[in-house]
Tab-separated table of C-alpha atoms in Angstrom:
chain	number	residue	atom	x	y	z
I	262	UNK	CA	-136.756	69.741	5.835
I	263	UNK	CA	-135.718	71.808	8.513
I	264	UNK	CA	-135.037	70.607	11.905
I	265	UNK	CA	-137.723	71.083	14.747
I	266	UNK	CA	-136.221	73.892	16.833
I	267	UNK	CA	-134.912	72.337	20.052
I	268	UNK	CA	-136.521	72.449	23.629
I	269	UNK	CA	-135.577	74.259	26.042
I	270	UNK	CA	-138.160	74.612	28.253
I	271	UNK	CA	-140.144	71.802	30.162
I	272	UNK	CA	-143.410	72.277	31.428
I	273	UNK	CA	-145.083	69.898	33.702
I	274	UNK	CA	-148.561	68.477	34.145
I	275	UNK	CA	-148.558	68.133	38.277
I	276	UNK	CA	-151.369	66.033	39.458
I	277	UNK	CA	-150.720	62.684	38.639
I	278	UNK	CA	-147.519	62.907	36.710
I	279	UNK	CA	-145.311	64.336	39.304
I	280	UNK	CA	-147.573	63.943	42.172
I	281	UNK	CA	-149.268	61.027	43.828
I	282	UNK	CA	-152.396	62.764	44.826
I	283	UNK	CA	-154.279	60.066	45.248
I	284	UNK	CA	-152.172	58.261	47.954
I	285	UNK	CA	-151.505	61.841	49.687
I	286	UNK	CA	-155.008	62.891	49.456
I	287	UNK	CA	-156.146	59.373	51.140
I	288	UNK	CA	-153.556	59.738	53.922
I	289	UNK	CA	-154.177	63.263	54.690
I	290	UNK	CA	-157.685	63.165	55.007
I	291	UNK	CA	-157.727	59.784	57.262
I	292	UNK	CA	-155.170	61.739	59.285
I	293	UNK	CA	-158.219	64.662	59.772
I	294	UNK	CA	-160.979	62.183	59.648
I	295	UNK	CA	-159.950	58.879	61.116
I	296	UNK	CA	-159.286	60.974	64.851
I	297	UNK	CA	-163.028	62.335	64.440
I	298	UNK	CA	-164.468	59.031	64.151
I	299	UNK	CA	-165.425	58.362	60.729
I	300	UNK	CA	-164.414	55.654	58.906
I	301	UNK	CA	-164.610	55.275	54.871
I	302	UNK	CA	-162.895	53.855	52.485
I	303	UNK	CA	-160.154	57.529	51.701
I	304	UNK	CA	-158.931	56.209	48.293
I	305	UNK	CA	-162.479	56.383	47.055
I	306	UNK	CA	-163.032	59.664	49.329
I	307	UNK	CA	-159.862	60.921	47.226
I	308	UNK	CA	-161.169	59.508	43.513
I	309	UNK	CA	-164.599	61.264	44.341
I	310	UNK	CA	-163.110	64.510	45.256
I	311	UNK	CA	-160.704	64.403	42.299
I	312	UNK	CA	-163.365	63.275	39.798
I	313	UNK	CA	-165.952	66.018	40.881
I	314	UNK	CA	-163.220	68.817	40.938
I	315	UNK	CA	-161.775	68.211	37.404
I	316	UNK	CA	-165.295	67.927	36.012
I	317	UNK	CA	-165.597	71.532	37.117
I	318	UNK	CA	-162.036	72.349	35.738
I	319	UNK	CA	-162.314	70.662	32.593
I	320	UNK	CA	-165.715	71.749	31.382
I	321	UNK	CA	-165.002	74.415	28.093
I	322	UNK	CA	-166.825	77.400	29.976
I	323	UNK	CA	-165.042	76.995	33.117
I	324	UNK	CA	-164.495	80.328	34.944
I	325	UNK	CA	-160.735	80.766	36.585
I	326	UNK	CA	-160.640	80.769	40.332
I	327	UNK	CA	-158.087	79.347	42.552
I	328	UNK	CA	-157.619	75.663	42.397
I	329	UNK	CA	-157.745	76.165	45.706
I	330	UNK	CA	-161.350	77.682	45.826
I	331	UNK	CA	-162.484	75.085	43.283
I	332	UNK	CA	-161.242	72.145	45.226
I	333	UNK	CA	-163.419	73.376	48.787
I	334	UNK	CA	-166.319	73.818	47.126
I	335	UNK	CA	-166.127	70.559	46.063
I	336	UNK	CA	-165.104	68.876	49.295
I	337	UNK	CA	-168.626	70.583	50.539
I	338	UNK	CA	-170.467	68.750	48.136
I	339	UNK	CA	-168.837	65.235	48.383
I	340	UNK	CA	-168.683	64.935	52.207
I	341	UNK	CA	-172.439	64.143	52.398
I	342	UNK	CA	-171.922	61.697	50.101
I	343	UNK	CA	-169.859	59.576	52.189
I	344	UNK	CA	-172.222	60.584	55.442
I	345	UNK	CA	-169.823	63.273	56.970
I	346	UNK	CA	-171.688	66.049	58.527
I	347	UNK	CA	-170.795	69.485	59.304
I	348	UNK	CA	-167.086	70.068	60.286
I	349	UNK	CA	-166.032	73.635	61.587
I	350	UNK	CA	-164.584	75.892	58.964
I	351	UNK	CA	-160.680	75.391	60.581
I	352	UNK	CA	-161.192	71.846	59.548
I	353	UNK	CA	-162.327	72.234	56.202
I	354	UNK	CA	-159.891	74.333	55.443
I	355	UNK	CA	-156.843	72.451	56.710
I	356	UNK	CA	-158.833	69.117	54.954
I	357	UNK	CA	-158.608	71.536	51.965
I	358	UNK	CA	-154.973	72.022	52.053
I	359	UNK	CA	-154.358	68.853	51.918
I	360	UNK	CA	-153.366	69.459	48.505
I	361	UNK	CA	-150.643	71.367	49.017
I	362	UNK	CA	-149.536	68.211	50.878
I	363	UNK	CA	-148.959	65.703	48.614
I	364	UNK	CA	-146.042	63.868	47.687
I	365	UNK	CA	-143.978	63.284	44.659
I	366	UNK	CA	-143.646	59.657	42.900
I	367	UNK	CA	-140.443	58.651	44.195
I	368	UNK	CA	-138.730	58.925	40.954
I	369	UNK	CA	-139.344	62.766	40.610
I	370	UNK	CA	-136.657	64.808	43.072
I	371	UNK	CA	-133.947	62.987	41.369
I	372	UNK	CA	-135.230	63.165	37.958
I	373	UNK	CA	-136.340	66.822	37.726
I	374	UNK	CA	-133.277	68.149	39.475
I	375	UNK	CA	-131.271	66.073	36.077
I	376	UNK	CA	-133.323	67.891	34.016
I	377	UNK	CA	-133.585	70.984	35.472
I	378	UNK	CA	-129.549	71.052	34.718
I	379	UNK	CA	-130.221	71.093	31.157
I	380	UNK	CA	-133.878	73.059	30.776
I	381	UNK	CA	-135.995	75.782	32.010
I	382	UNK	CA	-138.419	73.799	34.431
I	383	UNK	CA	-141.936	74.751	35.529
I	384	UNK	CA	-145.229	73.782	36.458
I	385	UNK	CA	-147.776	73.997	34.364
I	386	UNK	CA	-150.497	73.223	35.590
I	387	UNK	CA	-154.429	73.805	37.519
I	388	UNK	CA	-152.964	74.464	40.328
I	389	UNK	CA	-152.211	77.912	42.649
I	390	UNK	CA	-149.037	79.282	42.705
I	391	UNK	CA	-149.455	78.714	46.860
I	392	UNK	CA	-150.296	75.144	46.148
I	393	UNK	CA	-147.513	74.526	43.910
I	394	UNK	CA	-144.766	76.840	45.534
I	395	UNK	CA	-145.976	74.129	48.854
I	396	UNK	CA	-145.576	71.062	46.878
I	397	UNK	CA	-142.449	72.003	45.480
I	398	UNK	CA	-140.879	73.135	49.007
I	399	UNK	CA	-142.553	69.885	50.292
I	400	UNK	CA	-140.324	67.689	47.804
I	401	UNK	CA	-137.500	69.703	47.244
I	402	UNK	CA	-138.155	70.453	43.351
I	403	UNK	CA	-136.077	74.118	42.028
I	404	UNK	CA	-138.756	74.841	40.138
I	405	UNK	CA	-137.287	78.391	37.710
I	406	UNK	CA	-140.442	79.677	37.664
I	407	UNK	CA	-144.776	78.765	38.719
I	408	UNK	CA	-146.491	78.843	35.413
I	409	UNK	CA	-149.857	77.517	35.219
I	410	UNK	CA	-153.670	78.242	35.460
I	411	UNK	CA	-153.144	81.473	37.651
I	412	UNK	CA	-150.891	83.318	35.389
I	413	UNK	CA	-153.282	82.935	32.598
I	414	UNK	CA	-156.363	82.927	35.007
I	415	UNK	CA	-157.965	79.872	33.409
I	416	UNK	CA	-157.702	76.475	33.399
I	417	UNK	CA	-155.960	73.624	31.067
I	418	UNK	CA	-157.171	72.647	28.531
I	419	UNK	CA	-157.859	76.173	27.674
I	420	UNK	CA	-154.834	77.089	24.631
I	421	UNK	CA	-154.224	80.328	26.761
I	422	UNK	CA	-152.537	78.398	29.705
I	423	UNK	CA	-150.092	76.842	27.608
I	424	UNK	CA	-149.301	79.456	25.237
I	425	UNK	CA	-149.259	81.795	28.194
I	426	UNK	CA	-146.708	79.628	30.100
I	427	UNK	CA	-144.715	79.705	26.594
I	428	UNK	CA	-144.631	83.673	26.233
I	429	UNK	CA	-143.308	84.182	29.546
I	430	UNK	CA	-140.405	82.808	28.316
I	431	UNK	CA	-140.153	84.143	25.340
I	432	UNK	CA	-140.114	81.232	23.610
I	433	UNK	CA	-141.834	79.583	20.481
I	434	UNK	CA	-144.063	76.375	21.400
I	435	UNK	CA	-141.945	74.546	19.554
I	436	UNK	CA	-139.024	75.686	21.955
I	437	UNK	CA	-141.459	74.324	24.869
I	438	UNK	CA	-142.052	70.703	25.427
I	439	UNK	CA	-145.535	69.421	28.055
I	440	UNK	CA	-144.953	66.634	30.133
I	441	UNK	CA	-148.032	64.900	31.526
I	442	UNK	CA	-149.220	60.819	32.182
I	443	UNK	CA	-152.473	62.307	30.550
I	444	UNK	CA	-153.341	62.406	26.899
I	445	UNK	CA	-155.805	65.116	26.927
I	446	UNK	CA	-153.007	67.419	28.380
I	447	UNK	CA	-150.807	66.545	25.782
I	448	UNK	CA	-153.070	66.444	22.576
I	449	UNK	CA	-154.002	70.138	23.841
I	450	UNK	CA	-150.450	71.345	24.004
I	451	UNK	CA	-149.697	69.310	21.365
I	452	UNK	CA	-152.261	71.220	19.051
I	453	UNK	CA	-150.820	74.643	20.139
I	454	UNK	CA	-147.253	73.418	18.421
I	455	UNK	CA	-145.836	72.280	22.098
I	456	UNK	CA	-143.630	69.155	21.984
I	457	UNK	CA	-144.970	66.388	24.135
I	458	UNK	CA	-143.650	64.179	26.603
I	459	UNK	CA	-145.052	61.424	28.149
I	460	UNK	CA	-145.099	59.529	31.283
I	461	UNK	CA	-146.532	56.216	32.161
I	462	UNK	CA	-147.798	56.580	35.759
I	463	UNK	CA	-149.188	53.347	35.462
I	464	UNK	CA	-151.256	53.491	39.560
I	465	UNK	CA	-152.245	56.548	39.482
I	466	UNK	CA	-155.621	55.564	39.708
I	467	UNK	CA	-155.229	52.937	41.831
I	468	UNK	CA	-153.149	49.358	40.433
I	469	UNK	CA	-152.720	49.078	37.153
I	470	UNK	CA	-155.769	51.645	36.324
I	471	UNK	CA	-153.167	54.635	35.493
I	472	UNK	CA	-153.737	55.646	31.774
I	473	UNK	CA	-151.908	53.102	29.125
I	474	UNK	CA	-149.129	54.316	26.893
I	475	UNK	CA	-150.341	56.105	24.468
I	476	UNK	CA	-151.335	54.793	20.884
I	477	UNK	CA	-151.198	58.568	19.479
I	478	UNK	CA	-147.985	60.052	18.905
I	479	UNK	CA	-146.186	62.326	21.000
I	480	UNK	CA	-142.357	63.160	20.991
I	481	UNK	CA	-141.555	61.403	23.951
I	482	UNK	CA	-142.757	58.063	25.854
I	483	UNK	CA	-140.863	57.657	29.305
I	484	UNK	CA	-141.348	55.217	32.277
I	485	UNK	CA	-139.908	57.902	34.913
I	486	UNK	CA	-138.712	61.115	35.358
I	487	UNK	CA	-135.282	60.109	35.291
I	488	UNK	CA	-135.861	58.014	32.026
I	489	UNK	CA	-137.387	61.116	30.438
I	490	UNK	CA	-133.814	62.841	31.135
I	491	UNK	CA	-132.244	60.051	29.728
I	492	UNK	CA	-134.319	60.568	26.433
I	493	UNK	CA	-133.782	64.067	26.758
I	494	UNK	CA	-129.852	63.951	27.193
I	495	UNK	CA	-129.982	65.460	30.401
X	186	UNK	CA	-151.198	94.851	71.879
X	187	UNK	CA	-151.249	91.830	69.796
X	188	UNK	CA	-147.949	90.822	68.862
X	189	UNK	CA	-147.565	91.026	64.397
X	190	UNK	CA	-147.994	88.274	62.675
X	191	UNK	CA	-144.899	86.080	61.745
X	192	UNK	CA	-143.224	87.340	58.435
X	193	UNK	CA	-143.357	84.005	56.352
X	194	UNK	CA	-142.507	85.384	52.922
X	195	UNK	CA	-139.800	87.792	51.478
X	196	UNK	CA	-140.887	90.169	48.264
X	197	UNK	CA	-137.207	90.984	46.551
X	198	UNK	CA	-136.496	94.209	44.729
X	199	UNK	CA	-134.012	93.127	42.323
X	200	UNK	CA	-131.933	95.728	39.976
X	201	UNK	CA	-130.289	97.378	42.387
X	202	UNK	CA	-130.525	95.544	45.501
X	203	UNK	CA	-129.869	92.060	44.670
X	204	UNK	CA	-128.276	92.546	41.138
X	205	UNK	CA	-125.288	95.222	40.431
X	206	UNK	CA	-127.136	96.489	37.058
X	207	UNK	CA	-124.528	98.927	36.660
X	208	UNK	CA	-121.288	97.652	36.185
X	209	UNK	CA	-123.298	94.324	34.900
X	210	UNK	CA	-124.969	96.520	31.974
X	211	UNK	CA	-121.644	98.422	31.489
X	212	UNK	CA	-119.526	95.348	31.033
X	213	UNK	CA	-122.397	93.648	28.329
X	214	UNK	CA	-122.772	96.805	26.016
X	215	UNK	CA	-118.580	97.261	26.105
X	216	UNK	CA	-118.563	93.369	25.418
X	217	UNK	CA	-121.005	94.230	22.347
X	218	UNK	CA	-119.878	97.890	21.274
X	219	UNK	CA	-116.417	98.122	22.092
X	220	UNK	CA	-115.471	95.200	19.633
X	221	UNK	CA	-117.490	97.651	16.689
X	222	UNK	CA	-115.222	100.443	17.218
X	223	UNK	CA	-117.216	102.342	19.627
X	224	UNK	CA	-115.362	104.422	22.433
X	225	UNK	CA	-117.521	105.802	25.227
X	226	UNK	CA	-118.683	106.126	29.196
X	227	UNK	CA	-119.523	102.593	29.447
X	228	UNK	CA	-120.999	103.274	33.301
X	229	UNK	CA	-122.829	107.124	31.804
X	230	UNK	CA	-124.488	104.578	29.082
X	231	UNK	CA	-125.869	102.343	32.050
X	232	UNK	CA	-126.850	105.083	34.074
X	233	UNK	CA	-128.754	107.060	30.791
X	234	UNK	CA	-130.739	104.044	29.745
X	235	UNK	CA	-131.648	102.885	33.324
X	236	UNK	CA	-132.485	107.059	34.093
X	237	UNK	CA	-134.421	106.400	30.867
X	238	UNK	CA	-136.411	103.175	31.606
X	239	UNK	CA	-137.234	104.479	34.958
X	240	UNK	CA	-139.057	107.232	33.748
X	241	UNK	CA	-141.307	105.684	32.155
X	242	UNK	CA	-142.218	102.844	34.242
X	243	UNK	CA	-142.584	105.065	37.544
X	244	UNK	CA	-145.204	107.155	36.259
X	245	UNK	CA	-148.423	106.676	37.797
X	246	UNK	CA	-150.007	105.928	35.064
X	247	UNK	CA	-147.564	103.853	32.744
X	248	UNK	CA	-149.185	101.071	30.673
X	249	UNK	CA	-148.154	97.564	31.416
X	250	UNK	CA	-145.819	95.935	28.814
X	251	UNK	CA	-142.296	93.503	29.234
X	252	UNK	CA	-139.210	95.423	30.875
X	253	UNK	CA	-137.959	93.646	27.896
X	254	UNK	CA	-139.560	95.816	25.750
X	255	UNK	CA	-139.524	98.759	27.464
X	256	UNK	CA	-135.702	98.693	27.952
X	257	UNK	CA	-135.424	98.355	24.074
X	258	UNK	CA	-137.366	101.517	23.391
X	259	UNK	CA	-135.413	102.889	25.762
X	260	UNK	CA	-132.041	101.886	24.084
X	261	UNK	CA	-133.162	103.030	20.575
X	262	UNK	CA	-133.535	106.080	21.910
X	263	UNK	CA	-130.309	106.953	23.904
X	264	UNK	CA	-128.240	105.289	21.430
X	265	UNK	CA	-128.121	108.702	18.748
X	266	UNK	CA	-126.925	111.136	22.603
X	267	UNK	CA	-124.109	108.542	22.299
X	268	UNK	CA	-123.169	108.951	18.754
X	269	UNK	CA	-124.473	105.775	17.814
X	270	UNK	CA	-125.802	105.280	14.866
X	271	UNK	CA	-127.550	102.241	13.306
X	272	UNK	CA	-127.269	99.129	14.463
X	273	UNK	CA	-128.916	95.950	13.214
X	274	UNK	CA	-131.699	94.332	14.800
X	275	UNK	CA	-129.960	91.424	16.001
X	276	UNK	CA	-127.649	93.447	17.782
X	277	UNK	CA	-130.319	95.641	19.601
X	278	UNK	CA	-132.023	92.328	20.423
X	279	UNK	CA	-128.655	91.206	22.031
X	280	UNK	CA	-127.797	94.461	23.624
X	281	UNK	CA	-131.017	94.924	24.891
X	282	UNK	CA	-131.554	91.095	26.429
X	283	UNK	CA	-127.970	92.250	28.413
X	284	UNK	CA	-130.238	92.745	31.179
X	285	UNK	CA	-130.586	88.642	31.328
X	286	UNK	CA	-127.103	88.834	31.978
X	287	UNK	CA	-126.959	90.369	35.722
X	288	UNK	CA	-124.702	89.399	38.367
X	289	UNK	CA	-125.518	89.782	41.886
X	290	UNK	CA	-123.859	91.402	44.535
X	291	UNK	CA	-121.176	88.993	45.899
X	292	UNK	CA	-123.134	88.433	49.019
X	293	UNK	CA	-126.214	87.586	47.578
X	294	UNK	CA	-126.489	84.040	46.407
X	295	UNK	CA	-125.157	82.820	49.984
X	296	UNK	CA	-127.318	85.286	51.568
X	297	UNK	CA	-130.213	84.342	49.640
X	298	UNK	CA	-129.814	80.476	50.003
X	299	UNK	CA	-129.948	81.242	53.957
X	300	UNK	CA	-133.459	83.297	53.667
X	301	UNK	CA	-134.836	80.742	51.739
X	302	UNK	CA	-134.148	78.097	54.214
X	303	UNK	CA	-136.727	80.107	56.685
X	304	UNK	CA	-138.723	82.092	54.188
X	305	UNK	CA	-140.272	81.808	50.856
X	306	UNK	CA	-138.606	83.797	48.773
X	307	UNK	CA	-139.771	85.691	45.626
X	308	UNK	CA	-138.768	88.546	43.316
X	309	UNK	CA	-141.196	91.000	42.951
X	310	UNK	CA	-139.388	93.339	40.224
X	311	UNK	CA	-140.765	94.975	37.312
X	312	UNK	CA	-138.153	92.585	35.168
X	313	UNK	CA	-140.409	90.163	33.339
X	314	UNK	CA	-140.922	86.824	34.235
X	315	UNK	CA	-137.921	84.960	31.518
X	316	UNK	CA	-135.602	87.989	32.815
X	317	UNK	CA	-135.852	87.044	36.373
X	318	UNK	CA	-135.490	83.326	35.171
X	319	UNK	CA	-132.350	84.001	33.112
X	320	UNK	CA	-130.635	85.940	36.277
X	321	UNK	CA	-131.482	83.468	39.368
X	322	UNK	CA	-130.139	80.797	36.982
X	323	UNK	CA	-126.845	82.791	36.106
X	324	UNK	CA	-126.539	83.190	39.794
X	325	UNK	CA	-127.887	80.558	41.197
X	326	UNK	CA	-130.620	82.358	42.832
X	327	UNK	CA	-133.595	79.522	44.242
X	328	UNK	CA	-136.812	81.346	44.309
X	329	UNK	CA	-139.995	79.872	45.315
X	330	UNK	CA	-141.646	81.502	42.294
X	331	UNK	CA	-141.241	84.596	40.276
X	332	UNK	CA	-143.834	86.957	41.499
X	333	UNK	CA	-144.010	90.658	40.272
X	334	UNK	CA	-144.878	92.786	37.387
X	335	UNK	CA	-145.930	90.304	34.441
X	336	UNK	CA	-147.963	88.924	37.011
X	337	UNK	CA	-149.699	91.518	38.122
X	338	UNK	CA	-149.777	93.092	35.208
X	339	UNK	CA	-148.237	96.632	36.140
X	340	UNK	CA	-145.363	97.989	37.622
X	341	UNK	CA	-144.336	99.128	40.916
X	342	UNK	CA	-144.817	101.551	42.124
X	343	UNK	CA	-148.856	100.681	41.728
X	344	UNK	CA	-150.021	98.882	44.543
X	345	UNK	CA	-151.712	95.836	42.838
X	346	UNK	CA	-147.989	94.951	41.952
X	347	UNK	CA	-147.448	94.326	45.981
X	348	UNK	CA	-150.832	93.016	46.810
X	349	UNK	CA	-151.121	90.657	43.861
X	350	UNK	CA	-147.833	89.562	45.166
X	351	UNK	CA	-149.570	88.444	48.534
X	352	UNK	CA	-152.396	87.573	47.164
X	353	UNK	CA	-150.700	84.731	45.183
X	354	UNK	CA	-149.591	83.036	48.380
X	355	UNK	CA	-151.861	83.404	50.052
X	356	UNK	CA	-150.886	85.983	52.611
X	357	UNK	CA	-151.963	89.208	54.293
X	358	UNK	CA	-149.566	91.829	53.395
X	359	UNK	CA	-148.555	91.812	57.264
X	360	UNK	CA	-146.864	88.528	56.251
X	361	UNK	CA	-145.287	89.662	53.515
X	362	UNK	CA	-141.783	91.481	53.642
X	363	UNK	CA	-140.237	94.233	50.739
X	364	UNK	CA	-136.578	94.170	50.312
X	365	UNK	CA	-135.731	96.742	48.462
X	366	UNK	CA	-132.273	99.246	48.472
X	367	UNK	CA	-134.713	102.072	47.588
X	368	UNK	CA	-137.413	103.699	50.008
X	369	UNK	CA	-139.685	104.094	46.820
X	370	UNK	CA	-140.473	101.271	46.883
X	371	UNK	CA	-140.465	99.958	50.877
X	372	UNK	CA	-142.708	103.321	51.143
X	373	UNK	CA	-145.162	101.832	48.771
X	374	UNK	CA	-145.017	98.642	50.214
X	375	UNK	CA	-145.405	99.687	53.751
X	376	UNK	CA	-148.484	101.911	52.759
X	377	UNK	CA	-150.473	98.564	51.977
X	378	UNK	CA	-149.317	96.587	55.327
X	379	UNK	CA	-146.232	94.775	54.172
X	380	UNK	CA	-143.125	94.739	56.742
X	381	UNK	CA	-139.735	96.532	55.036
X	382	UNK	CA	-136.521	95.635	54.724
X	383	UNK	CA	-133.922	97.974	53.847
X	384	UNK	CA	-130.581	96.204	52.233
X	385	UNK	CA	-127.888	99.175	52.236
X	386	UNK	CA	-126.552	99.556	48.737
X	387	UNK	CA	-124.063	101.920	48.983
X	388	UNK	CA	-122.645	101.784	45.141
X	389	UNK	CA	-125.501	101.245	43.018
X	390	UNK	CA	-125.043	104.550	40.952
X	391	UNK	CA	-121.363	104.435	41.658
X	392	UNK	CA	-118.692	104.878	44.692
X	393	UNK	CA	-120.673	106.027	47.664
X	394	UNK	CA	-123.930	107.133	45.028
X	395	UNK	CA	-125.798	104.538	46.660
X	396	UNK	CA	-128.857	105.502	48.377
X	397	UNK	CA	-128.213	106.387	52.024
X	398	UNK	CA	-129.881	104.282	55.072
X	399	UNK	CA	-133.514	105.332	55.635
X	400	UNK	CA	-134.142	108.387	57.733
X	401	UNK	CA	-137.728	107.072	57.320
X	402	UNK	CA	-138.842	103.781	59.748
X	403	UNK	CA	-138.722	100.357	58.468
X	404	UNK	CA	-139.082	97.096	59.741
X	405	UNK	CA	-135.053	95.996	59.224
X	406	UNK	CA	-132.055	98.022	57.690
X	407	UNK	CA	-129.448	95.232	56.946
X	408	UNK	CA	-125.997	96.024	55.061
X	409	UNK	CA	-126.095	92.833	53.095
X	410	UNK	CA	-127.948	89.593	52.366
X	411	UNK	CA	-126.593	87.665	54.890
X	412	UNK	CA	-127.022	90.577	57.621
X	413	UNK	CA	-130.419	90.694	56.772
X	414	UNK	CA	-130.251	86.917	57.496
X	415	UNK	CA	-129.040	87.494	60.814
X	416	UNK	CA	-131.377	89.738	61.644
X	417	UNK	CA	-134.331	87.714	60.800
X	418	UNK	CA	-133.134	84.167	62.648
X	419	UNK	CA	-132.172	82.887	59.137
């Protein structure tokens, strides 16, 4: 039997595996809303907005638009929810950014610049290339290129974002390896012929509610960024 | 008379301005023909496929497709005006991907790491997206993301090439600066908003075949990288 070709590109799943997004989102939007008076609980403001977004996202038919665009007109339909009433536009827009805000898990700068020595690194992921170019400025990740949703104009779990992200650089999937603390990431790259690496984020749905390791296979099964490079010989 | 808006983003032009195709492509085919017997103009081969290329991707109504694969229809067909007859595929494929194999000018990746410290910085070339990743790793180049052609889907000089460009971050063209070596291309630019930044070349075809400094107005002539950092508070 021949030997699976090796990887030599990484891609990576962003919102939860490299990214705390619920603790940034939270923070941020108690640093718009807390000032205006309102007072909620912003973890759950943060699961709700998250939840109702990635309902849109994930849905089979789902028609491309910016991450960006998705994520307002979502914000418009959970602030009532939680008894928020009209803001000016200026604030839902820099509410909306608040994405392009968030910070990494701590293990990430260290562990993606490791493995950035040794593969081709990129995003692949829902969001914009303005969100991620933001995050990745933000943390100080050297990103080679911004793969993702907008280069293939629709979203994961669609096969044409990941084989997209794989054609721009020339390479087979089986050259390419995913990398995301979400099955349903990896079981669709994995079905494309991607390798698949994953990471426990065990909080980052709160403590403890993160999903569990996996019980189907995938290549890799790393606690960290930096134990993924260890795996990975980088 | 409102002031302009802050540039917050540089656009690159990259064969040519930031990368010394020439002697580059003439040291790669020598390196792969020389050592097969073959005596010739190393720099006339350079300058015939680039002439060649160029032809076809400037007309106004070229069909989108790699510069990978353009280049290599390219080379099959100047190889027979340099007495070359067949070669196999594996050695096109090498030849050809000697366009992956760049170097800068010498002031560049210093020059570069300055801008970026103020600026996002992008390429937006008609090289594809895993050339531009092969040549800002060879040279250490750390772009924010690799905008440009495969992106857009078409190559300069069409004008959803520089607004799709924008677009992508987010940003009104008046926000957005070309650097380019070539007024071709800052002409285009300029004629959809963007600011233009001229980077003196003066060798690019050879000693003192460089395009001369603009007669035409732009935003910034600069005689290298790090001039043009100077001039722009980088």
């Amino acid at each position: 039997m021949a030997a699976p070709p090796a990887v030599k590109a990484l891609f990576f799943d962003m919102f939860g595996t490299m990214l705390d997004w619920r603790g940034s989102v939270a923070r941020e939007v108690e640093a718009v809303l807390g000032p205006l008076g309102h007072r909620l609980d912003w973890l759950d403001f943060a699961d709700a907005w998250r939840k109702s977004a990635m309902a849109e996202s994930n849905q089979p038919n789902s028609t491309y638009c910016k991450l960006d665009a998705l994520h307002r007109r979502h914000l418009l339909a959970i602030l009532p929810r939680f008894g928020i009433g009209a803001l000016g536009d200026a604030t839902i827009d820099h509410l909306n950014l608040c994405w392009h805000r968030l910070d990494a898990w701590p293990d990430v700068p260290a562990g993606l610049a490791r493995l950035g020595s040794k593969f081709i690194i990129a995003p692949v992921s829902n969001g914009n290339i303005s969100l991620m170019v933001d995050v990745a400025r933000r943390n100080g990740f050297a990103f080679d290129a911004i793969l993702g949703a907008e280069l293939a104009r629709a979203f994961k779990l669609k096969p044409v974002v990941y084989l997209t992200a794989c054609e721009a650089l020339d390479l087979a999937p089986g050259e390419c390896m995913m990398v995301a603390a979400h099955m349903m990431d990896l079981s669709a790259a994995g079905a494309l012929g991607l390798r698949t690496g994953f990471i426990h984020r065990p909080h980052e749905f709160g403590p403890d509610k993160g999903e569990p390791v996996p019980q189907l296979p995938v290549d890799v099964v790393a606690s960290s960024t930096g134990d993924l490079a260890d795996k990975l010989g980088a």
